[in-house]
CSV table of C-alpha atoms and ligand atoms in Angstrom, one decimal:
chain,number,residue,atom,x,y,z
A,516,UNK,CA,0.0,0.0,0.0
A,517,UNK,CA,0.9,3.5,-0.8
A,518,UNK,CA,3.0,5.6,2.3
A,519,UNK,CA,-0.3,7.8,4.2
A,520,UNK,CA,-0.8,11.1,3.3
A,521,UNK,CA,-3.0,14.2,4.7
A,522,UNK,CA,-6.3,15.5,3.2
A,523,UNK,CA,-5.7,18.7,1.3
A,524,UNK,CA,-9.1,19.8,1.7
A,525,UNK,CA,-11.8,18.4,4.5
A,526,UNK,CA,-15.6,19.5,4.3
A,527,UNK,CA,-19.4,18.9,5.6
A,528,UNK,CA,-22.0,19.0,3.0
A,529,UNK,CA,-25.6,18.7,3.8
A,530,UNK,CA,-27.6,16.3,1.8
A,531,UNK,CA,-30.7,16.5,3.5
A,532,UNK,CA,-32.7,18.5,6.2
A,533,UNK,CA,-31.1,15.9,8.7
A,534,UNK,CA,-28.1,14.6,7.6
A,535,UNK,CA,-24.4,16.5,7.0
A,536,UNK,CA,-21.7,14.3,5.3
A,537,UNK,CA,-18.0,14.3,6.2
A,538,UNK,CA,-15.7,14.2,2.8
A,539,UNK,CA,-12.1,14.5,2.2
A,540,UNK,CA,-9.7,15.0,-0.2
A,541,UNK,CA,-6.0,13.9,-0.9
A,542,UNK,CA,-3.7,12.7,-3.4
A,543,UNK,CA,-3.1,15.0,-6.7
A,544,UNK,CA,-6.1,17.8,-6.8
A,545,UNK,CA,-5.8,17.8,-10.8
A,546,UNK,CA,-5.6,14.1,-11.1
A,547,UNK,CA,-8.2,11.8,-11.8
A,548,UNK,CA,-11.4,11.5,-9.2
A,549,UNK,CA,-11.6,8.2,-7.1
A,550,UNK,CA,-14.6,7.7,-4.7
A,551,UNK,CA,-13.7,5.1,-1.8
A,552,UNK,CA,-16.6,4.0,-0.7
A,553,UNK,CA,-16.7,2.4,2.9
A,554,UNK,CA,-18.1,-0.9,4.7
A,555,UNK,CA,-20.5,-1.5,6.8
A,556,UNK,CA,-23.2,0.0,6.4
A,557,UNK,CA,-22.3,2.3,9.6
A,558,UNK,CA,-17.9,1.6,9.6
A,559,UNK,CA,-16.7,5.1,8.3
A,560,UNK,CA,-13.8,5.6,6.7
A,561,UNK,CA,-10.1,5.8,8.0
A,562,UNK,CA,-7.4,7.7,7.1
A,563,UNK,CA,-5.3,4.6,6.4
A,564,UNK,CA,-7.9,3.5,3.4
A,565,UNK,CA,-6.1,6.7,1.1
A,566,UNK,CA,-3.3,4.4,0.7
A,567,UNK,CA,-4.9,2.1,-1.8
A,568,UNK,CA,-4.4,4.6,-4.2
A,569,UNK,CA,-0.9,6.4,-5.7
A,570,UNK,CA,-1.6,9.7,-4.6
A,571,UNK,CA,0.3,11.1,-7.7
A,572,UNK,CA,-2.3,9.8,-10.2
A,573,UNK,CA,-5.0,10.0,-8.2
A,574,UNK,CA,-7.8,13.0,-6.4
A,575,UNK,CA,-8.7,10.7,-3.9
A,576,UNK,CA,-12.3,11.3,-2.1
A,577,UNK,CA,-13.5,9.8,1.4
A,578,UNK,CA,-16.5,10.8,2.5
A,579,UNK,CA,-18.8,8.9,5.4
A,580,UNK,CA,-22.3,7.8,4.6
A,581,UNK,CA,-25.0,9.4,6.5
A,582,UNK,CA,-24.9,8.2,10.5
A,583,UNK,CA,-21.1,6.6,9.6
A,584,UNK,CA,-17.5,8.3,11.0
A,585,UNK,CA,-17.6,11.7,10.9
A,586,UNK,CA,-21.5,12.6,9.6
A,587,UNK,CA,-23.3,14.1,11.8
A,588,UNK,CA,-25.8,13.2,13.7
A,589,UNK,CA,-24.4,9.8,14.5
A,590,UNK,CA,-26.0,6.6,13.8
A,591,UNK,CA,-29.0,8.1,13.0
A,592,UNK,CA,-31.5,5.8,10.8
A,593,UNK,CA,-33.7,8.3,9.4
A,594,UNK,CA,-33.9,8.8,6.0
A,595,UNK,CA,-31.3,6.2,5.8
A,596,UNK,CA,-31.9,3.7,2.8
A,597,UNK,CA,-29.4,2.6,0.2
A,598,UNK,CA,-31.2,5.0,-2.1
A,599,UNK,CA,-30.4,8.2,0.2
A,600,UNK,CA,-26.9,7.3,0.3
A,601,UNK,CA,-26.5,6.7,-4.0
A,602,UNK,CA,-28.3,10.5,-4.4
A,603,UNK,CA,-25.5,11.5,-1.3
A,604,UNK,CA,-22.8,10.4,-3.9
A,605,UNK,CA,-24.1,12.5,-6.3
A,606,UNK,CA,-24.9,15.2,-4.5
A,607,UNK,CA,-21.2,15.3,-4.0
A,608,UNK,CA,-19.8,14.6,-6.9
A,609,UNK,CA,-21.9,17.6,-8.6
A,610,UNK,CA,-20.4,19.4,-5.3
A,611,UNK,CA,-16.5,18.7,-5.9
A,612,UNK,CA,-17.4,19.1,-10.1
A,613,UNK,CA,-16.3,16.0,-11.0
A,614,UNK,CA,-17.7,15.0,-14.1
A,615,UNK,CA,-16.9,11.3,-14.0
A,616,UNK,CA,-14.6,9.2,-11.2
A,617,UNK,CA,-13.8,5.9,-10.4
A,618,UNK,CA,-15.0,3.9,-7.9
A,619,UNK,CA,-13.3,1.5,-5.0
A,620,UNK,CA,-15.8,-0.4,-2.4
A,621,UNK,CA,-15.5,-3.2,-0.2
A,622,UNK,CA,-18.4,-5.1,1.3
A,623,UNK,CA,-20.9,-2.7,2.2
A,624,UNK,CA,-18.8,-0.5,-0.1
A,625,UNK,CA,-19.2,-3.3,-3.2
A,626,UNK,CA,-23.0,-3.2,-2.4
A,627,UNK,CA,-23.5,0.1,-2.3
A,628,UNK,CA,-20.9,0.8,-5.0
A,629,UNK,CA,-22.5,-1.5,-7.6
A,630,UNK,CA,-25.9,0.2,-6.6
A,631,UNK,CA,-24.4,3.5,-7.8
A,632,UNK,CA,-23.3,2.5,-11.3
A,633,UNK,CA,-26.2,0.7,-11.9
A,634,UNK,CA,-28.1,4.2,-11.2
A,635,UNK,CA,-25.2,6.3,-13.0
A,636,UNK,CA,-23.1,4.2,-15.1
A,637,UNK,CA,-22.2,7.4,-17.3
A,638,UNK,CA,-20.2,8.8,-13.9
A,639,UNK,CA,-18.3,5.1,-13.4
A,640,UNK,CA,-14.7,5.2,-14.8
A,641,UNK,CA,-13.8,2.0,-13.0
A,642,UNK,CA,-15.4,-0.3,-9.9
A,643,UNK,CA,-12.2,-2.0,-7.8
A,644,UNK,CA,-14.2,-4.0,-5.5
A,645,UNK,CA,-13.3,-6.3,-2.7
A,646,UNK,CA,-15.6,-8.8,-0.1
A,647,UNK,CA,-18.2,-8.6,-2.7
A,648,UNK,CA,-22.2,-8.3,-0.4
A,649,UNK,CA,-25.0,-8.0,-2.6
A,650,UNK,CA,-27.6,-8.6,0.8
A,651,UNK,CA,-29.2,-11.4,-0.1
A,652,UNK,CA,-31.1,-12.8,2.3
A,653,UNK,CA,-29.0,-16.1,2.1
A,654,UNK,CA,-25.8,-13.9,3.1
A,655,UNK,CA,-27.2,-12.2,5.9
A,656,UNK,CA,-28.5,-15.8,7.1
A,657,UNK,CA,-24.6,-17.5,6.8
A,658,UNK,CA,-23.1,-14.6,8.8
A,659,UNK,CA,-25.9,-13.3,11.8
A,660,UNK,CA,-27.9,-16.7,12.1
A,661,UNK,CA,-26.3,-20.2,11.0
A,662,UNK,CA,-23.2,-19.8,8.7
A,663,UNK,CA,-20.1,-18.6,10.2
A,664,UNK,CA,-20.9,-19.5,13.6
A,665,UNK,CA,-20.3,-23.3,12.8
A,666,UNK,CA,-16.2,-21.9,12.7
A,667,UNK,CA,-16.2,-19.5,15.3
A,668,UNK,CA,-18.0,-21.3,18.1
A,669,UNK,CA,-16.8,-19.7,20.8
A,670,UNK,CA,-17.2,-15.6,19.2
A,671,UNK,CA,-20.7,-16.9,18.4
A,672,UNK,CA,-21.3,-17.3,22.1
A,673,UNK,CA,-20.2,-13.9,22.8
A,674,UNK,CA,-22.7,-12.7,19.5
A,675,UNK,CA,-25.5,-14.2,21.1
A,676,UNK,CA,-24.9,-13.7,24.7
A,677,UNK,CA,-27.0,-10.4,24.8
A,678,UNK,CA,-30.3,-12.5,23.3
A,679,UNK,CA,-32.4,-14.2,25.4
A,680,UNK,CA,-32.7,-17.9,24.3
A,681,UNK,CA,-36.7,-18.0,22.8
A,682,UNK,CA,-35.6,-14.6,20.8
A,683,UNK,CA,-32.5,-16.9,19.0
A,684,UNK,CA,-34.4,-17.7,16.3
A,685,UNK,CA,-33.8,-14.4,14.7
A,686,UNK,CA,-30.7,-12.5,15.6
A,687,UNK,CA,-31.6,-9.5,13.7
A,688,UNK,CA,-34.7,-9.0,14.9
A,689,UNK,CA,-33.5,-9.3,18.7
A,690,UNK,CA,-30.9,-7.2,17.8
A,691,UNK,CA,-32.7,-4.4,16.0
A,692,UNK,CA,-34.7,-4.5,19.5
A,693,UNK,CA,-31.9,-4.3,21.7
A,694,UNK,CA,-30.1,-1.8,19.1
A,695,UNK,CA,-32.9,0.5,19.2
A,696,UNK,CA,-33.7,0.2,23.0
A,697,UNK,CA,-34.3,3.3,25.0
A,698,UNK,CA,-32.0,1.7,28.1
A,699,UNK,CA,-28.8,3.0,27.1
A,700,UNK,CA,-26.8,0.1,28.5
A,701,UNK,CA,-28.8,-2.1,26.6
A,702,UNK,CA,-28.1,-0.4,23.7
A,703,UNK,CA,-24.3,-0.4,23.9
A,704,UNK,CA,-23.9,-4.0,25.3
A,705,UNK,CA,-25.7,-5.0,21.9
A,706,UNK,CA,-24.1,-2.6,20.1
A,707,UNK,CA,-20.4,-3.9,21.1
A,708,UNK,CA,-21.3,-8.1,21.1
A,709,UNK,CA,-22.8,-7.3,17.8
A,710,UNK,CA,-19.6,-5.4,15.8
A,711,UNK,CA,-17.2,-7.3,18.3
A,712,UNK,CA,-18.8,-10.3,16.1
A,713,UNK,CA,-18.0,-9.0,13.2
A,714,UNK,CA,-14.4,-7.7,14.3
A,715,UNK,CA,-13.3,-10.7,15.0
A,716,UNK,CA,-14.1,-13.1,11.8
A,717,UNK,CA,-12.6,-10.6,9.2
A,718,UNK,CA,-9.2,-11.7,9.5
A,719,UNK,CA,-7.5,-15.3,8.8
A,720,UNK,CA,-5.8,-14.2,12.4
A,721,UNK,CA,-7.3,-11.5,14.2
A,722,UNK,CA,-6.7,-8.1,14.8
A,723,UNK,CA,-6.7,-6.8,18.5
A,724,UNK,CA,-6.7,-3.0,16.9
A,725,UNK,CA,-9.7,-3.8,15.0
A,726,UNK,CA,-11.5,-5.7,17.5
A,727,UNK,CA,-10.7,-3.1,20.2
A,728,UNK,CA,-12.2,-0.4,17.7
A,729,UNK,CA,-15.2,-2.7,18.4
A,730,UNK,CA,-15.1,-1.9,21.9
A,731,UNK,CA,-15.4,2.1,21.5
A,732,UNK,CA,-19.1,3.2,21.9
A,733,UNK,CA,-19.7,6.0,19.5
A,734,UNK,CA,-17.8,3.6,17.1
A,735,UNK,CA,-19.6,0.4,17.5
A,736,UNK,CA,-23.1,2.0,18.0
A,737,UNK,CA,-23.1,3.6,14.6
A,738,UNK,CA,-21.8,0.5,13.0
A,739,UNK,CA,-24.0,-2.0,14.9
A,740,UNK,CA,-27.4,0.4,14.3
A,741,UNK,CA,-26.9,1.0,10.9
A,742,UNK,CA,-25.9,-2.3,9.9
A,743,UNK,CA,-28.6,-3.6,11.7
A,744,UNK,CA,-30.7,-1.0,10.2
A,745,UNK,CA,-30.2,-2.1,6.8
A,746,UNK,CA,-30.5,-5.7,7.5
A,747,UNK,CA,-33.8,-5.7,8.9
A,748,UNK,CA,-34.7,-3.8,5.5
A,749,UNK,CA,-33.0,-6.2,3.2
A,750,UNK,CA,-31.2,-3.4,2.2
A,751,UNK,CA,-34.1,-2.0,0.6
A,752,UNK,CA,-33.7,-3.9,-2.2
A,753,UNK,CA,-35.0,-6.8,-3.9
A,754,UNK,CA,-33.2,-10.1,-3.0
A,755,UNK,CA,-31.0,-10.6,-5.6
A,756,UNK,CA,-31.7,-6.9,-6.8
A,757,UNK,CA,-28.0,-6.1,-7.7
A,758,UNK,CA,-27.4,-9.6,-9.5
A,759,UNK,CA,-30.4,-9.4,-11.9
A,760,UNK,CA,-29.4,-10.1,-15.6
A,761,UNK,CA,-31.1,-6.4,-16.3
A,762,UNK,CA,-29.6,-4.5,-13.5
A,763,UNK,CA,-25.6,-6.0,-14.9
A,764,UNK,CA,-26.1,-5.1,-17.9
A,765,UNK,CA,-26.2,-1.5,-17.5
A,766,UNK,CA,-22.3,-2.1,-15.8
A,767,UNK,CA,-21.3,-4.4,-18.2
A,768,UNK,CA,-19.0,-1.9,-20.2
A,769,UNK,CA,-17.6,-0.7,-17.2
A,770,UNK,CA,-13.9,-1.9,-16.3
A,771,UNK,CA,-14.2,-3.9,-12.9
A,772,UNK,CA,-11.8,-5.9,-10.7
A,773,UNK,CA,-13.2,-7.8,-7.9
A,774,UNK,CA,-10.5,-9.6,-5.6
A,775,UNK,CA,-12.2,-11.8,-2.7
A,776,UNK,CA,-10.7,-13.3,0.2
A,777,UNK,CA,-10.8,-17.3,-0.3
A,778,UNK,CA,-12.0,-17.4,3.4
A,779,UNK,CA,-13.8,-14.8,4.3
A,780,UNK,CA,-16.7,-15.8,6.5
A,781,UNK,CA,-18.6,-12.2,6.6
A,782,UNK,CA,-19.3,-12.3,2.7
A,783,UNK,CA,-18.3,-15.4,1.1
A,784,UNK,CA,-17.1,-15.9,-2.2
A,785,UNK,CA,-20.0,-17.3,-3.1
A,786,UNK,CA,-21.3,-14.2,-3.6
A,787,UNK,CA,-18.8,-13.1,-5.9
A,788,UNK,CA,-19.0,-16.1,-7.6
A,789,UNK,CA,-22.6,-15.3,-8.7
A,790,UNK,CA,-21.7,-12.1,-9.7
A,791,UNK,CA,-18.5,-13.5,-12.0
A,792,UNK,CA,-21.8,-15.5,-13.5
A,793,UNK,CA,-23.6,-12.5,-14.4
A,794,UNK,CA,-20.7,-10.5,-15.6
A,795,UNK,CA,-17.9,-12.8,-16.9
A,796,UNK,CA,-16.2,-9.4,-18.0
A,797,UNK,CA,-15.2,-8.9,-14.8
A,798,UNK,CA,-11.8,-9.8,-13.7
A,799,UNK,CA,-11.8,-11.8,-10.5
A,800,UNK,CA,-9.3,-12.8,-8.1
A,801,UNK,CA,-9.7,-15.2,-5.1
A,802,UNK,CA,-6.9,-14.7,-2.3
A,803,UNK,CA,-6.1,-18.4,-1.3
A,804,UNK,CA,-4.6,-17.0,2.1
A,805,UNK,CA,-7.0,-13.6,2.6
A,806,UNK,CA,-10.4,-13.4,4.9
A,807,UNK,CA,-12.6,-10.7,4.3
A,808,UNK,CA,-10.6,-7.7,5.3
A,809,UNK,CA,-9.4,-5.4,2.8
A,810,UNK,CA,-6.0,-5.5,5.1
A,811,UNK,CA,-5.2,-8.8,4.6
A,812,UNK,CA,-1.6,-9.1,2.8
A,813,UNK,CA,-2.9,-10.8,-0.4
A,814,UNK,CA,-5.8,-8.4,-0.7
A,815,UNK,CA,-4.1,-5.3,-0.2
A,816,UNK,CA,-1.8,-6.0,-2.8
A,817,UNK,CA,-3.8,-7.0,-5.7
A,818,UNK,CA,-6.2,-4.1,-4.9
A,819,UNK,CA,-3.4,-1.6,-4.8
A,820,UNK,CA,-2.5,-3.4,-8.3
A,821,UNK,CA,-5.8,-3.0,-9.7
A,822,UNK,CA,-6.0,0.9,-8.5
A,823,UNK,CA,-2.4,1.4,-10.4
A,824,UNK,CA,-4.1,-0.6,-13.5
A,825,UNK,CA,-7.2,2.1,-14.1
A,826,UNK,CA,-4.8,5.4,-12.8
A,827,UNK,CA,-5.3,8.2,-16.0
B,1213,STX,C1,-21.6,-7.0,6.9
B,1213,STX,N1,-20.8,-5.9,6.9
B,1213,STX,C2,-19.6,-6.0,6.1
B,1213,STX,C3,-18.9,-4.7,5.9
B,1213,STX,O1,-19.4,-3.9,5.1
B,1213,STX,C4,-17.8,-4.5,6.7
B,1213,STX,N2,-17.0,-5.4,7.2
B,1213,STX,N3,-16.0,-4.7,7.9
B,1213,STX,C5,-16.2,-3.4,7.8
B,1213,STX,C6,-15.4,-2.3,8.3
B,1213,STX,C7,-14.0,-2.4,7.8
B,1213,STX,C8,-16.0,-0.9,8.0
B,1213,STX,C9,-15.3,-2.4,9.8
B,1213,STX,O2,-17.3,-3.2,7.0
């Protein structure tokens, strides 16, 4: 990965009567425009996730989805749909004049990411996208109810600790109740066993920063709510919206590289899979020794490649 470097412009824009985005810029102001587009839904973005990109040959944009990071207010769900956050990205592309950019997302970020292009495939130079989630109801089953938790027995009890045992039968729907409680301890306790969950099964061997990042409150209640937000809602999509025949073919044209972690457990490849199926233009790469973090080793790399590839 690229050496970090410093925003040379920060900013707020307001998007809607309640919500006020967080963006960045860095890299080469009259280079090229990349959007990264971050996880979750809820993560934020990190100063750390500029470095995917040579900041020579790239304008490189990170702003936080509405609730996430930096946007204000926090972890609020209100007008908070999939939809709000596509018109957010081009609310701010209009903002920073950018006519067309290119576009790097990871899990939430590939969902969100290939729901943008299929809206605006005119402003998509390039998708680079990694862990690919489309929120099928069949991935959100494998990772919150009966999936991943066969292979992490013992984080699973920690993930369902907060639940009493006759609400087991659907995580997120316990969950959205605790997440939304008005006890505040309540909230918080769910809020932590439910990101700690995910902390800990997105790395072959796990990473005590990232898992302590779990631990923060303001951190892991805007993850856990939002997520959990979202998956209650199916996204507010169809199942299978972003896989359709019609819906790939209006990205089809559009340069892609997709790499995927071999075992990653929060959004297997079998997802990715599918979408190779749908769009065999697509240039995919399975990382035999990668999970689903964009961090791991094997990831990193080939996604740093793949940046360097569409750089003009
Ligand atoms: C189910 N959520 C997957 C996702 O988007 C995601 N996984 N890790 C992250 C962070 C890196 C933002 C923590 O996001």
């Amino acid at each position: 990965m690229y050496p970090p470097v410093e925003p040379f412009e920060t900013g707020n824009l307001k998007v809607s009567d309640v919500h006020t985005l967080y963006y960045e810029l860095s890299g080469n102001k009259d280079a090229s425009a990349v959007v990264f587009v971050h996880g979750g839904p809820g993560g934020g973005t990190d100063g750390k996730d500029r470095s995917f990109f040579n900041p020579t040959k790239y304008k490189i944009i990170l702003f936080d989805q509405r609730g996430a990071g930096k946007s204000t207010p926090s972890a609020c769900l209100e007008e908070n749909t999939t939809w709000d956050l596509v018109k957010d990205m081009e609310k701010l592309r209009e903002h920073l004049n950018i006519d067309k950019w290119h576009v790097f997302g990871g899990s939430w970020g590939s969902t969100l990411s290939l729901a943008y292009a299929q809206l605006h495939p005119n402003r998509v130079k390039s998708l680079v996208l990694r862990g690919i989630f489309t929120l099928r109801k069949s991935e959100l089953k494998f990772f919150y109810q009966d999936g991943a938790s066969h292979l992490f027995p013992e984080a699973w009890e920690e993930y369902v600790a907060p639940i009493p045992e006759q609400e087991r039968h659907d995580m997120m729907l316990a969950y959205h109740a605790q997440l939304n409680s008005i006890d505040d301890q309540t909230r918080i306790t769910a809020a932590k066993a439910w990101s700690k969950w995910e902390m800990v099964t997105s790395k072959l061997y796990v990473d005590p920063k990232q898992v302590a990042e779990a631990e923060k409150d303001d951190w892991a209640n805007a993850f856990a709510r939002i997520e959990n937000h979202y998956f209650v809602n199916d996204g507010f999509m169809r199942d299978g919206q972003l896989l359709e025949s019609q819906e790939i073919d209006k990205i089809r044209h559009i340069p892609c590289v997709v790499v995927q972690g071999r075992y990653d457990v929060v959004c297997p490849a079998t997802t990715a899979w599918a979408l190779k199926k749908a769009w065999p233009e697509l240039e995919l790469h399975i990382v035999p020794d990668a999970g689903h973090s964009s961090r791991e080793p094997g990831t990193a790399a080939l996604l740093v490649k793949a940046t360097d590839k569409f750089a003009d």
